[in-house]
Structure formats: C-alpha cells, structure tokens
Coordinates of C-alpha atoms and ligand atoms in Angstrom, one line a residue:
M1 CA 208.4 45.9 141.2
G2 CA 211.6 47.4 139.6
K3 CA 213.1 50.1 140.8
H4 CA 211.0 52.7 139.4
G5 CA 208.3 51.9 140.3
L6 CA 207.3 54.5 143.0
V7 CA 207.4 57.0 141.0
V8 CA 204.6 59.5 139.2
R9 CA 203.8 60.9 135.2
I10 CA 201.4 62.2 133.9
S11 CA 200.8 64.1 131.9
A12 CA 203.3 65.7 129.4
A13 CA 203.5 69.1 131.7
A14 CA 204.3 66.7 135.0
S15 CA 206.5 64.6 132.8
A16 CA 208.7 67.5 132.3
L17 CA 208.8 68.6 135.3
V18 CA 209.7 65.3 137.0
L19 CA 212.5 64.7 134.1
G20 CA 213.1 67.9 133.3
V21 CA 213.1 67.7 129.9
S22 CA 211.2 69.3 127.4
G23 CA 207.6 67.4 126.7
C24 CA 208.2 68.3 122.6
G25 CA 211.9 67.0 122.7
S26 CA 210.5 63.3 122.1
E27 CA 210.4 64.0 118.1
S28 CA 214.1 63.8 117.3
A29 CA 217.4 61.0 118.2
N30 CA 217.4 61.6 121.8
P31 CA 221.3 63.0 123.0
D32 CA 220.2 61.6 126.5
S33 CA 219.8 58.9 126.2
P34 CA 222.3 56.3 124.8
S35 CA 222.3 53.8 122.4
P36 CA 220.5 50.8 123.1
P37 CA 223.2 47.4 121.8
A38 CA 221.8 46.0 118.6
L39 CA 219.3 43.7 118.5
A40 CA 219.8 40.2 116.9
G41 CA 218.6 36.9 115.7
V42 CA 217.2 36.9 112.0
G43 CA 213.5 34.3 111.8
P44 CA 210.6 33.8 112.2
I45 CA 208.7 36.0 114.7
T46 CA 205.4 36.2 117.4
L47 CA 202.9 39.9 116.8
V48 CA 200.9 39.7 120.3
T49 CA 197.9 41.8 120.4
G50 CA 195.0 42.6 121.9
K51 CA 191.5 40.9 119.6
D52 CA 192.0 42.9 116.0
F53 CA 189.4 44.6 115.7
S54 CA 189.3 45.9 112.8
G55 CA 190.6 42.5 110.7
N56 CA 193.2 44.0 108.8
L57 CA 196.6 42.9 111.2
Q58 CA 196.4 39.6 109.3
H59 CA 196.7 41.2 105.8
Q60 CA 198.9 43.4 106.7
L61 CA 201.2 40.4 108.3
D62 CA 200.7 38.7 104.7
E63 CA 202.5 41.1 103.0
W64 CA 204.6 41.0 105.3
N65 CA 205.6 37.7 105.0
G66 CA 205.1 37.6 101.3
Q67 CA 208.1 39.5 101.4
H68 CA 210.2 38.2 103.7
P69 CA 209.9 34.6 103.6
D70 CA 212.7 33.9 106.2
Q71 CA 211.1 35.9 108.5
P72 CA 207.6 34.7 108.6
V73 CA 205.3 36.4 111.0
Q74 CA 202.7 34.5 113.4
L75 CA 199.3 36.9 115.3
I76 CA 198.8 35.7 118.6
E77 CA 195.2 37.5 119.4
L78 CA 194.5 38.1 122.9
P79 CA 190.7 38.5 124.3
E80 CA 189.3 41.4 124.0
N81 CA 189.4 43.3 127.6
A82 CA 193.0 45.3 128.0
D83 CA 193.4 44.1 131.9
A84 CA 193.0 39.9 130.3
Q85 CA 195.8 41.7 127.8
R86 CA 198.1 42.5 130.2
Q87 CA 198.0 39.7 132.2
Q88 CA 198.5 37.1 129.5
M89 CA 201.5 39.9 128.4
V90 CA 202.7 39.4 132.4
Q91 CA 202.9 35.8 132.3
N92 CA 204.7 35.1 129.8
A93 CA 207.2 37.6 130.4
Q94 CA 207.4 36.9 133.9
T95 CA 208.0 33.1 132.8
R96 CA 211.1 34.3 129.8
S97 CA 209.2 32.8 127.7
D98 CA 210.4 33.1 124.3
A99 CA 206.4 32.4 122.4
Y100 CA 205.9 36.6 122.3
T101 CA 208.7 39.0 119.8
V102 CA 206.5 41.5 119.7
L103 CA 204.2 43.2 121.4
N104 CA 200.9 45.3 120.8
L105 CA 201.5 47.5 124.6
D106 CA 198.9 49.5 125.5
V107 CA 200.1 53.4 125.6
V108 CA 199.4 53.1 129.6
W109 CA 201.5 49.5 130.9
T110 CA 205.2 51.1 128.4
A111 CA 206.5 52.4 132.8
E112 CA 205.7 48.6 133.9
F113 CA 207.3 47.3 130.5
A114 CA 209.8 48.9 130.4
A115 CA 210.9 49.0 134.5
N116 CA 210.7 45.2 134.4
Q117 CA 213.5 44.9 131.3
W118 CA 210.7 42.9 130.1
V119 CA 211.1 44.8 126.8
V120 CA 214.4 46.0 125.4
Q121 CA 215.4 49.6 124.5
L122 CA 214.9 50.6 121.0
P123 CA 218.0 52.3 118.6
E124 CA 215.2 55.4 117.5
A125 CA 217.5 56.7 115.6
E126 CA 216.5 54.0 112.7
F127 CA 212.6 55.1 113.5
P128 CA 211.7 58.1 111.8
L129 CA 209.7 59.5 115.3
G130 CA 210.1 62.8 113.7
S131 CA 207.0 62.5 111.7
L132 CA 204.6 60.6 114.3
V133 CA 202.6 63.0 116.7
P134 CA 204.7 64.0 119.6
A135 CA 202.1 62.8 121.9
T136 CA 202.0 59.7 121.0
V137 CA 206.0 59.1 121.1
D138 CA 206.0 60.2 124.9
T139 CA 203.3 57.3 125.5
A140 CA 206.4 54.9 124.6
R141 CA 208.9 56.8 125.7
Y142 CA 210.1 55.6 129.7
F143 CA 213.0 57.9 131.7
K144 CA 213.5 59.2 128.4
R145 CA 214.3 56.2 126.5
L146 CA 212.2 54.2 124.4
Y147 CA 211.3 51.7 124.8
A148 CA 208.4 51.2 121.4
V149 CA 207.4 52.4 118.5
P150 CA 203.9 54.1 118.2
M151 CA 201.7 51.4 116.3
N152 CA 198.0 53.4 116.5
S153 CA 196.8 56.0 118.2
D154 CA 193.3 56.5 120.2
G155 CA 191.4 59.3 121.2
G156 CA 187.6 59.5 122.2
L157 CA 184.6 60.9 120.3
L158 CA 180.9 61.4 120.9
Y159 CA 179.3 59.1 118.1
Y160 CA 175.8 61.2 117.3
R161 CA 172.1 59.9 115.5
K162 CA 172.4 62.9 113.2
D163 CA 169.5 61.8 111.5
L164 CA 167.4 61.8 115.1
L165 CA 168.7 65.2 115.9
D166 CA 168.7 66.9 112.4
A167 CA 164.9 65.8 112.6
A168 CA 164.1 67.3 115.8
G169 CA 166.2 70.6 114.7
L170 CA 169.6 69.6 116.5
T171 CA 172.9 69.8 116.7
A172 CA 175.9 68.1 118.5
P173 CA 175.7 69.2 121.7
K174 CA 178.9 70.2 123.7
T175 CA 178.2 70.5 127.1
W176 CA 177.0 67.5 129.7
S177 CA 173.2 69.5 130.2
E178 CA 172.6 70.2 126.4
M179 CA 172.9 66.4 125.8
S180 CA 170.1 65.3 128.3
A181 CA 167.9 67.9 126.6
D182 CA 168.6 66.8 123.2
C183 CA 167.8 63.5 124.8
A184 CA 164.7 65.1 126.7
K185 CA 163.7 66.1 123.0
V186 CA 164.1 62.8 120.5
L187 CA 163.7 59.9 122.8
P188 CA 159.9 59.8 123.7
A189 CA 159.6 59.5 120.4
N190 CA 161.9 56.8 119.4
P191 CA 161.2 53.8 121.2
G192 CA 164.0 51.7 122.1
V193 CA 167.0 54.8 121.9
S194 CA 168.7 54.9 124.9
C195 CA 170.2 58.3 125.6
Y196 CA 174.2 57.8 126.4
A197 CA 176.5 55.2 126.7
G198 CA 180.7 55.0 126.4
Q199 CA 182.6 51.2 128.1
F200 CA 181.1 51.3 131.6
E201 CA 182.7 47.5 132.3
K202 CA 185.1 47.4 135.2
Y203 CA 188.0 47.1 133.5
E204 CA 190.1 49.6 131.2
G205 CA 187.9 51.1 129.8
L206 CA 185.8 52.1 132.3
T207 CA 189.1 53.8 133.5
V208 CA 189.1 55.7 130.6
N209 CA 185.3 56.9 130.5
F210 CA 186.2 58.4 134.9
A211 CA 189.0 59.7 133.4
E212 CA 187.5 61.6 131.1
A213 CA 184.5 62.3 133.1
V214 CA 186.7 64.1 135.6
H215 CA 188.6 66.4 132.9
S216 CA 186.0 67.2 131.3
A217 CA 184.4 68.5 134.5
G218 CA 187.6 70.5 134.3
G219 CA 189.1 68.3 137.3
S220 CA 192.3 65.8 137.4
V221 CA 192.8 62.4 138.3
V222 CA 196.2 63.7 140.1
G223 CA 197.4 66.7 139.5
E224 CA 200.9 68.1 137.8
D225 CA 202.8 67.2 140.6
G226 CA 202.3 63.9 140.7
K227 CA 199.8 64.3 143.5
P228 CA 196.5 62.4 143.3
T229 CA 193.3 64.9 142.9
V230 CA 190.4 63.0 142.9
N231 CA 189.3 64.3 146.3
T232 CA 187.5 67.8 144.5
E233 CA 184.4 69.3 143.6
A234 CA 185.4 68.8 140.1
A235 CA 186.2 64.7 140.2
R236 CA 182.7 65.0 142.4
R237 CA 181.1 66.3 139.2
G238 CA 182.9 64.4 136.2
L239 CA 181.5 61.2 138.5
S240 CA 178.6 62.2 139.6
F241 CA 177.9 62.8 135.7
L242 CA 178.7 58.8 134.2
V243 CA 176.5 58.4 138.3
D244 CA 173.5 60.3 136.9
G245 CA 173.1 58.8 133.7
V246 CA 172.8 55.2 135.4
R247 CA 170.1 56.5 138.4
T248 CA 168.0 58.7 135.5
G249 CA 167.9 55.8 133.5
E250 CA 169.7 58.3 130.9
I251 CA 172.7 55.3 130.5
P252 CA 171.0 52.4 130.2
Q253 CA 171.6 49.7 133.2
K254 CA 173.5 46.7 130.2
A255 CA 176.0 50.3 129.4
R256 CA 176.9 48.5 133.0
T257 CA 178.0 45.0 130.9
F258 CA 179.9 47.1 127.7
K259 CA 183.1 47.1 126.9
E260 CA 184.3 48.9 123.1
E261 CA 182.2 45.7 121.6
E262 CA 179.5 45.4 123.3
S263 CA 179.0 49.3 123.3
R264 CA 179.8 49.2 119.7
R265 CA 176.8 46.7 119.0
A266 CA 174.3 48.6 120.9
F267 CA 174.9 51.8 118.7
Q268 CA 175.1 50.4 115.1
A269 CA 171.5 48.5 116.6
G270 CA 170.6 51.8 116.7
E271 CA 169.7 51.8 120.7
L272 CA 171.4 54.9 121.2
L273 CA 171.7 58.4 120.4
F274 CA 174.8 59.2 122.1
Q275 CA 178.1 57.3 122.6
R276 CA 181.6 57.7 123.8
Q277 CA 183.9 55.4 121.7
W278 CA 187.5 55.1 119.9
P279 CA 187.8 56.0 116.2
Y280 CA 187.8 51.8 115.2
Q281 CA 184.0 52.5 115.5
Y282 CA 183.1 55.1 112.7
A283 CA 184.1 52.4 109.1
K284 CA 182.2 49.5 110.9
A285 CA 179.6 51.6 111.5
Q286 CA 179.7 53.5 108.0
A287 CA 179.8 49.3 107.2
T288 CA 176.8 49.3 103.7
D289 CA 176.8 45.0 103.8
G290 CA 173.7 45.2 106.5
S291 CA 176.0 44.9 109.7
S292 CA 174.7 48.2 109.8
A293 CA 172.0 50.2 110.7
V294 CA 173.4 53.1 111.0
A295 CA 174.9 53.0 108.2
G296 CA 174.7 56.8 106.3
K297 CA 172.8 58.1 108.9
F298 CA 175.7 59.2 112.4
G299 CA 178.4 62.2 113.1
V300 CA 180.6 62.7 115.1
A301 CA 181.9 65.4 117.3
T302 CA 183.5 65.6 119.7
L303 CA 182.8 65.0 123.6
P304 CA 181.3 66.5 125.6
G305 CA 182.2 68.7 129.3
L306 CA 180.3 70.3 131.7
S307 CA 180.1 73.7 130.9
G308 CA 181.5 73.4 127.3
P309 CA 183.7 70.8 125.5
G310 CA 185.1 67.6 127.2
V311 CA 188.2 66.2 127.1
S312 CA 189.5 62.9 125.2
S313 CA 191.5 59.7 127.1
L314 CA 194.4 58.9 125.4
G315 CA 194.7 55.4 124.3
G316 CA 196.6 53.3 121.4
H317 CA 198.6 51.1 121.1
N318 CA 202.7 50.9 120.5
L319 CA 205.2 48.5 119.1
A320 CA 208.0 47.2 122.0
V321 CA 210.3 43.6 121.3
S322 CA 210.6 41.0 124.4
A323 CA 213.0 40.8 126.4
F324 CA 213.1 37.4 126.0
A325 CA 212.6 37.1 122.2
K326 CA 215.8 34.5 120.2
N327 CA 214.7 36.6 116.7
K328 CA 215.4 40.3 118.1
R329 CA 215.9 42.4 115.1
S330 CA 213.5 40.6 113.3
G331 CA 211.4 41.7 114.9
L332 CA 212.2 45.7 115.3
E333 CA 212.3 44.5 111.9
L334 CA 208.5 44.0 111.8
I335 CA 208.3 47.2 113.6
K336 CA 210.0 49.7 111.1
F337 CA 207.3 47.8 108.9
L338 CA 204.1 48.3 110.7
T339 CA 204.1 51.7 111.7
G340 CA 205.7 53.2 108.7
E341 CA 204.0 55.8 106.0
Q342 CA 203.0 53.0 103.5
Q343 CA 201.5 50.5 106.6
Q344 CA 200.0 53.7 108.8
R345 CA 197.7 54.4 105.5
A346 CA 196.8 51.7 104.3
N347 CA 195.6 50.6 107.3
L348 CA 193.3 54.6 107.6
E349 CA 192.6 53.8 104.1
K350 CA 190.7 50.5 105.8
T351 CA 190.0 50.6 109.2
S352 CA 189.0 54.2 110.1
Q353 CA 191.7 53.2 113.4
A354 CA 193.8 56.5 114.3
P355 CA 197.5 56.1 112.8
S356 CA 200.6 57.5 114.4
W357 CA 201.4 59.6 111.1
A358 CA 201.2 63.1 112.7
S359 CA 200.8 64.5 108.3
L360 CA 197.9 61.8 107.7
Y361 CA 195.3 63.5 109.7
D362 CA 195.9 67.2 107.5
E363 CA 196.0 65.6 103.9
P364 CA 193.1 67.5 101.9
A365 CA 192.3 63.6 100.4
L366 CA 192.5 61.9 102.9
V367 CA 190.0 64.5 105.3
A368 CA 188.1 64.7 102.1
R369 CA 187.3 60.7 102.2
F370 CA 187.4 60.3 106.1
P371 CA 185.9 63.1 107.8
Y372 CA 185.8 62.6 110.5
L373 CA 189.9 62.8 111.1
T374 CA 189.9 66.3 111.7
E375 CA 187.3 65.6 115.3
L376 CA 189.9 62.6 116.1
K377 CA 193.1 65.2 115.5
K378 CA 191.1 67.3 117.6
S379 CA 190.3 64.5 120.6
I380 CA 194.5 63.4 120.2
L381 CA 196.0 66.8 121.0
G382 CA 194.0 68.1 123.2
A383 CA 193.5 64.4 125.2
K384 CA 195.4 63.7 128.7
R385 CA 197.6 60.7 129.0
R386 CA 196.6 58.0 131.9
P387 CA 198.9 58.1 135.1
A388 CA 202.4 57.0 134.0
V389 CA 203.6 55.0 136.7
V390 CA 204.8 51.8 137.2
K391 CA 202.3 50.7 139.0
Y392 CA 199.4 51.6 136.7
Q393 CA 197.6 48.1 137.3
E394 CA 196.5 49.0 140.6
V395 CA 195.7 52.6 139.9
S396 CA 193.6 51.5 137.6
V397 CA 192.1 48.3 139.8
A398 CA 191.0 51.1 141.9
I399 CA 189.8 53.8 139.9
Q400 CA 187.2 50.8 137.7
E401 CA 187.0 49.7 141.6
A402 CA 185.8 53.5 142.5
A403 CA 183.7 54.1 139.8
Y404 CA 181.8 51.2 139.5
G405 CA 180.9 51.1 143.0
A406 CA 179.7 54.2 141.9
M407 CA 177.7 54.3 139.3
S408 CA 175.7 50.5 139.9
G409 CA 175.0 52.1 143.2
T410 CA 175.8 50.9 146.4
T411 CA 178.8 54.0 147.0
G412 CA 177.9 57.6 146.8
V413 CA 180.0 59.3 144.8
D414 CA 181.6 61.2 148.0
Q415 CA 182.7 58.3 149.6
A416 CA 183.6 56.7 146.2
L417 CA 186.7 58.7 145.8
A418 CA 187.8 59.4 149.3
T419 CA 188.5 55.7 149.4
L420 CA 190.0 56.3 146.2
Q421 CA 191.8 59.2 147.0
G422 CA 193.2 57.2 149.4
K423 CA 194.1 54.2 147.8
L424 CA 195.8 56.3 144.9
D425 CA 198.2 58.6 147.4
A426 CA 199.1 55.0 148.6
L427 CA 200.1 54.1 145.4
T428 CA 201.8 56.9 144.5
R429 CA 203.8 58.4 147.4
Ligands
GLC1 C1 191.8 51.0 123.2 C2 192.6 52.4 123.5 C3 193.7 51.7 125.0 C4 192.4 51.7 125.6 C5 191.3 51.0 125.7 C6 190.8 50.3 127.1 O1 192.1 49.8 123.2 O2 193.6 52.0 122.5 O3 194.3 52.0 125.3 O4 193.0 51.6 126.8 O5 190.6 51.0 124.3 O6 189.7 49.7 126.2

C-alpha cells in the first residue's frame, strides 16, 4: 500500500477539511498542483475497461482508429463484476506490464491507483475540466492532483412500471413505506411480478446499494471527520430496509444473485415493479426490437428513502494512463477524444449512459428526447461518494460481508453493523 494508505477522504466536504481546499475548486486549472512531466510515446495503444454494457465503445474506438491510423487502439474488455475488473488491473500494474495503456477506472479506485503510482498525473490544462460536472472531476483527483478524466458519471435511479402504477391510480413512491404500500396494492393482480430489487450479489454493487440505503435513512457510512458511522440508528434503519425486504419477500430471493445485468434482465422481463439501477438501462429497456417486455411501460424517479427522497451513491468511470505504458502520449490523446463534447454527446444519444459534460443535462432538445436526464441530473448532484481511501477494496469487502450476511439472515442487523464498525475503524485509523 502507498504511503497515504491511511488517509480518508469521504465527501467533498470531508476532503475539503482534510486537504484545506474548496470542494468546488476542481473545475479550473489547479495552481497548487505542479505540472506533471510531459507524456511521450506515440503508437499503438490499448483501452482496458469493464464489460461494455452499451456496446457503443467499439464504435467510438473505430472512429478514433479511422482518424489515427498510426496510433490504433485495441479494446480489452474485463468481466462485468467491478471487483474482478479491479483485480485484473491491479495484477497488471503489479507486474509493471505494458499491456494496458488507458485504464477505465471506477471512481472508487483513484486513490489506490494514484497512491501506488500505477497511473500517471495528467496535465489538467489540456482538458476542459470546467465544462464537466464538478463532482465527477473531484473523483479523478488525489491530493489535489489530476490522475484521470471522467468518461461517464453514474447515479442510481428508481425504475418503476408506470403502466401498473397508472392502472392502480398510483404515482412513483417517495418513501420506502409508500413503495411497500404500492406493492401491496399492485402485486396481487400481477402474479410473477416482485416488489423491488437492486444489485445484491456480494460485490461492489452491494456496497453501492448498502451506502444508498444508509444515506437514504439519513445516516452515513463515514462521517465528515473521516470516522466510520455505521453503528448508528440511521444505519440500522438503512440496512433493515434491505434485510426486511428479503425477509418479507418484497425483495425476491434471487435478487441476492443480482449484479447490474441480472437485475436489468429481470426488469426487462417484466418481473419487477420497482428496481434500483444505473441510467445505462434506460436505452436497453426502451428497445423495441423485442428484447424488452417493458418498452414504453416504465418511468424513472428519484430513489425513495426512509421519510422522503433517497440519496444515490456517486458512480462512474475515469480514464487514466498506465505508468507502465509505452505510448503514453497516444493514451492521453485518446482520453481527450473520448471525454470531449462530441463523443460525450454521441454516446448519450446512443446509450443513455450519464455524460460527464454538464451542459448536456440541460440542453432542451436532449431533455425532450431523453426525459430521464432531469432525474439523472438530480441523482448525480445529490449523490454521495463512497470512501475515497487507498484501502478502498478492504473497506468495500467489509461492507459487502456485513450487508450480505444480514440479508442472508446469517447475522442480525445490529451484530453486522457492530462488526462492520470495528473493521472500518481499523481500516481508517
Ligand atoms: C457502476 C458504477 C460504478 C460502481 C459499479 C458497481 O459501474 O459506475 O461506480 O462501482 O457500478 O457495480
């Protein structure tokens, strides 16, 4: 682990405390950050990423290859599971391999990759950071310095079956108890439809869903002072939302095997009334080629919470240049290409992934075509970061074990949270 392994940065506010910087200062060039050495090396490169759910990334790279025949990029796709993606990227870095040039890093991995110097500092003056959503740029910094550039943001949304709610005279629920009441009304007449699911397999997605439940009950996973706060009444209520859901059957048993794609398939097959999911699903669930049974029948809303609207975890991915790559300059140019306005716009139009360009969320023509953009913007602006620590993976695994044990009924909620508090205390001390 790097020398900053014990430093914790949680939210924008907390990082401002730790670093003595303004949380919103990231959109302009950073005077405190010495410019990194110029990146050299022009020629063939690779882009390594988790499984591309959208199917559009290869098209984007084909376009780059057409324009840059001397610097062709090859796409390397890793598994769907975020933890498995990280493991392969870490192993590649530990062997100092040149196999990966540009890394599509989950927003939660920046600290680890930067502290270990597996990715290089980027020259921020070369990027239009001021045009990007500030919170996404914050996730790409480590100790004020820029190590990556936002490729896509992500915010959790509540997908709901508008057709079934309309038929019962209902609108999208704002709280967990309204959601339960809606299920009690709608489900008896709709056999084969379950109330709610998210991503509850034991992996990063469960950490996302746990953090959302805790924040949506008014709690936090780690406080603004960097100290873990899961041994609280709010955290208990948050975890109980998930645990009680499984116990009562509102969350179907099989949802404990759901990652993003399993839950998408269930929603698209018409098996869920409500579902927590990222924006990429919108375009897929609206497809009219027969692959979705719910095209034209669903809506998206803010996640529900304990006593009002809930809070999303901030997701997304940032592009970084491997410290061990030969053709770093070409890698940097590819990052400019993929994070530039033209590709961000084209990708939004084709895939419904959350762009990193702020203005795209407000453009009237786009909002008219993609009505979910308004909800998505709210979700991202209100989203909370997961802990920005070098030992993030250990933090996440501790959360996954606590949440999975409690949702499987092998550990009580109080015991799971007490154990988690102890582990997080040790990891963030
Ligand atoms: C999405 C998010 C990412 C998150 C992952 C969890 O890919 O963008 O931030 O960690 O889902 O499965």
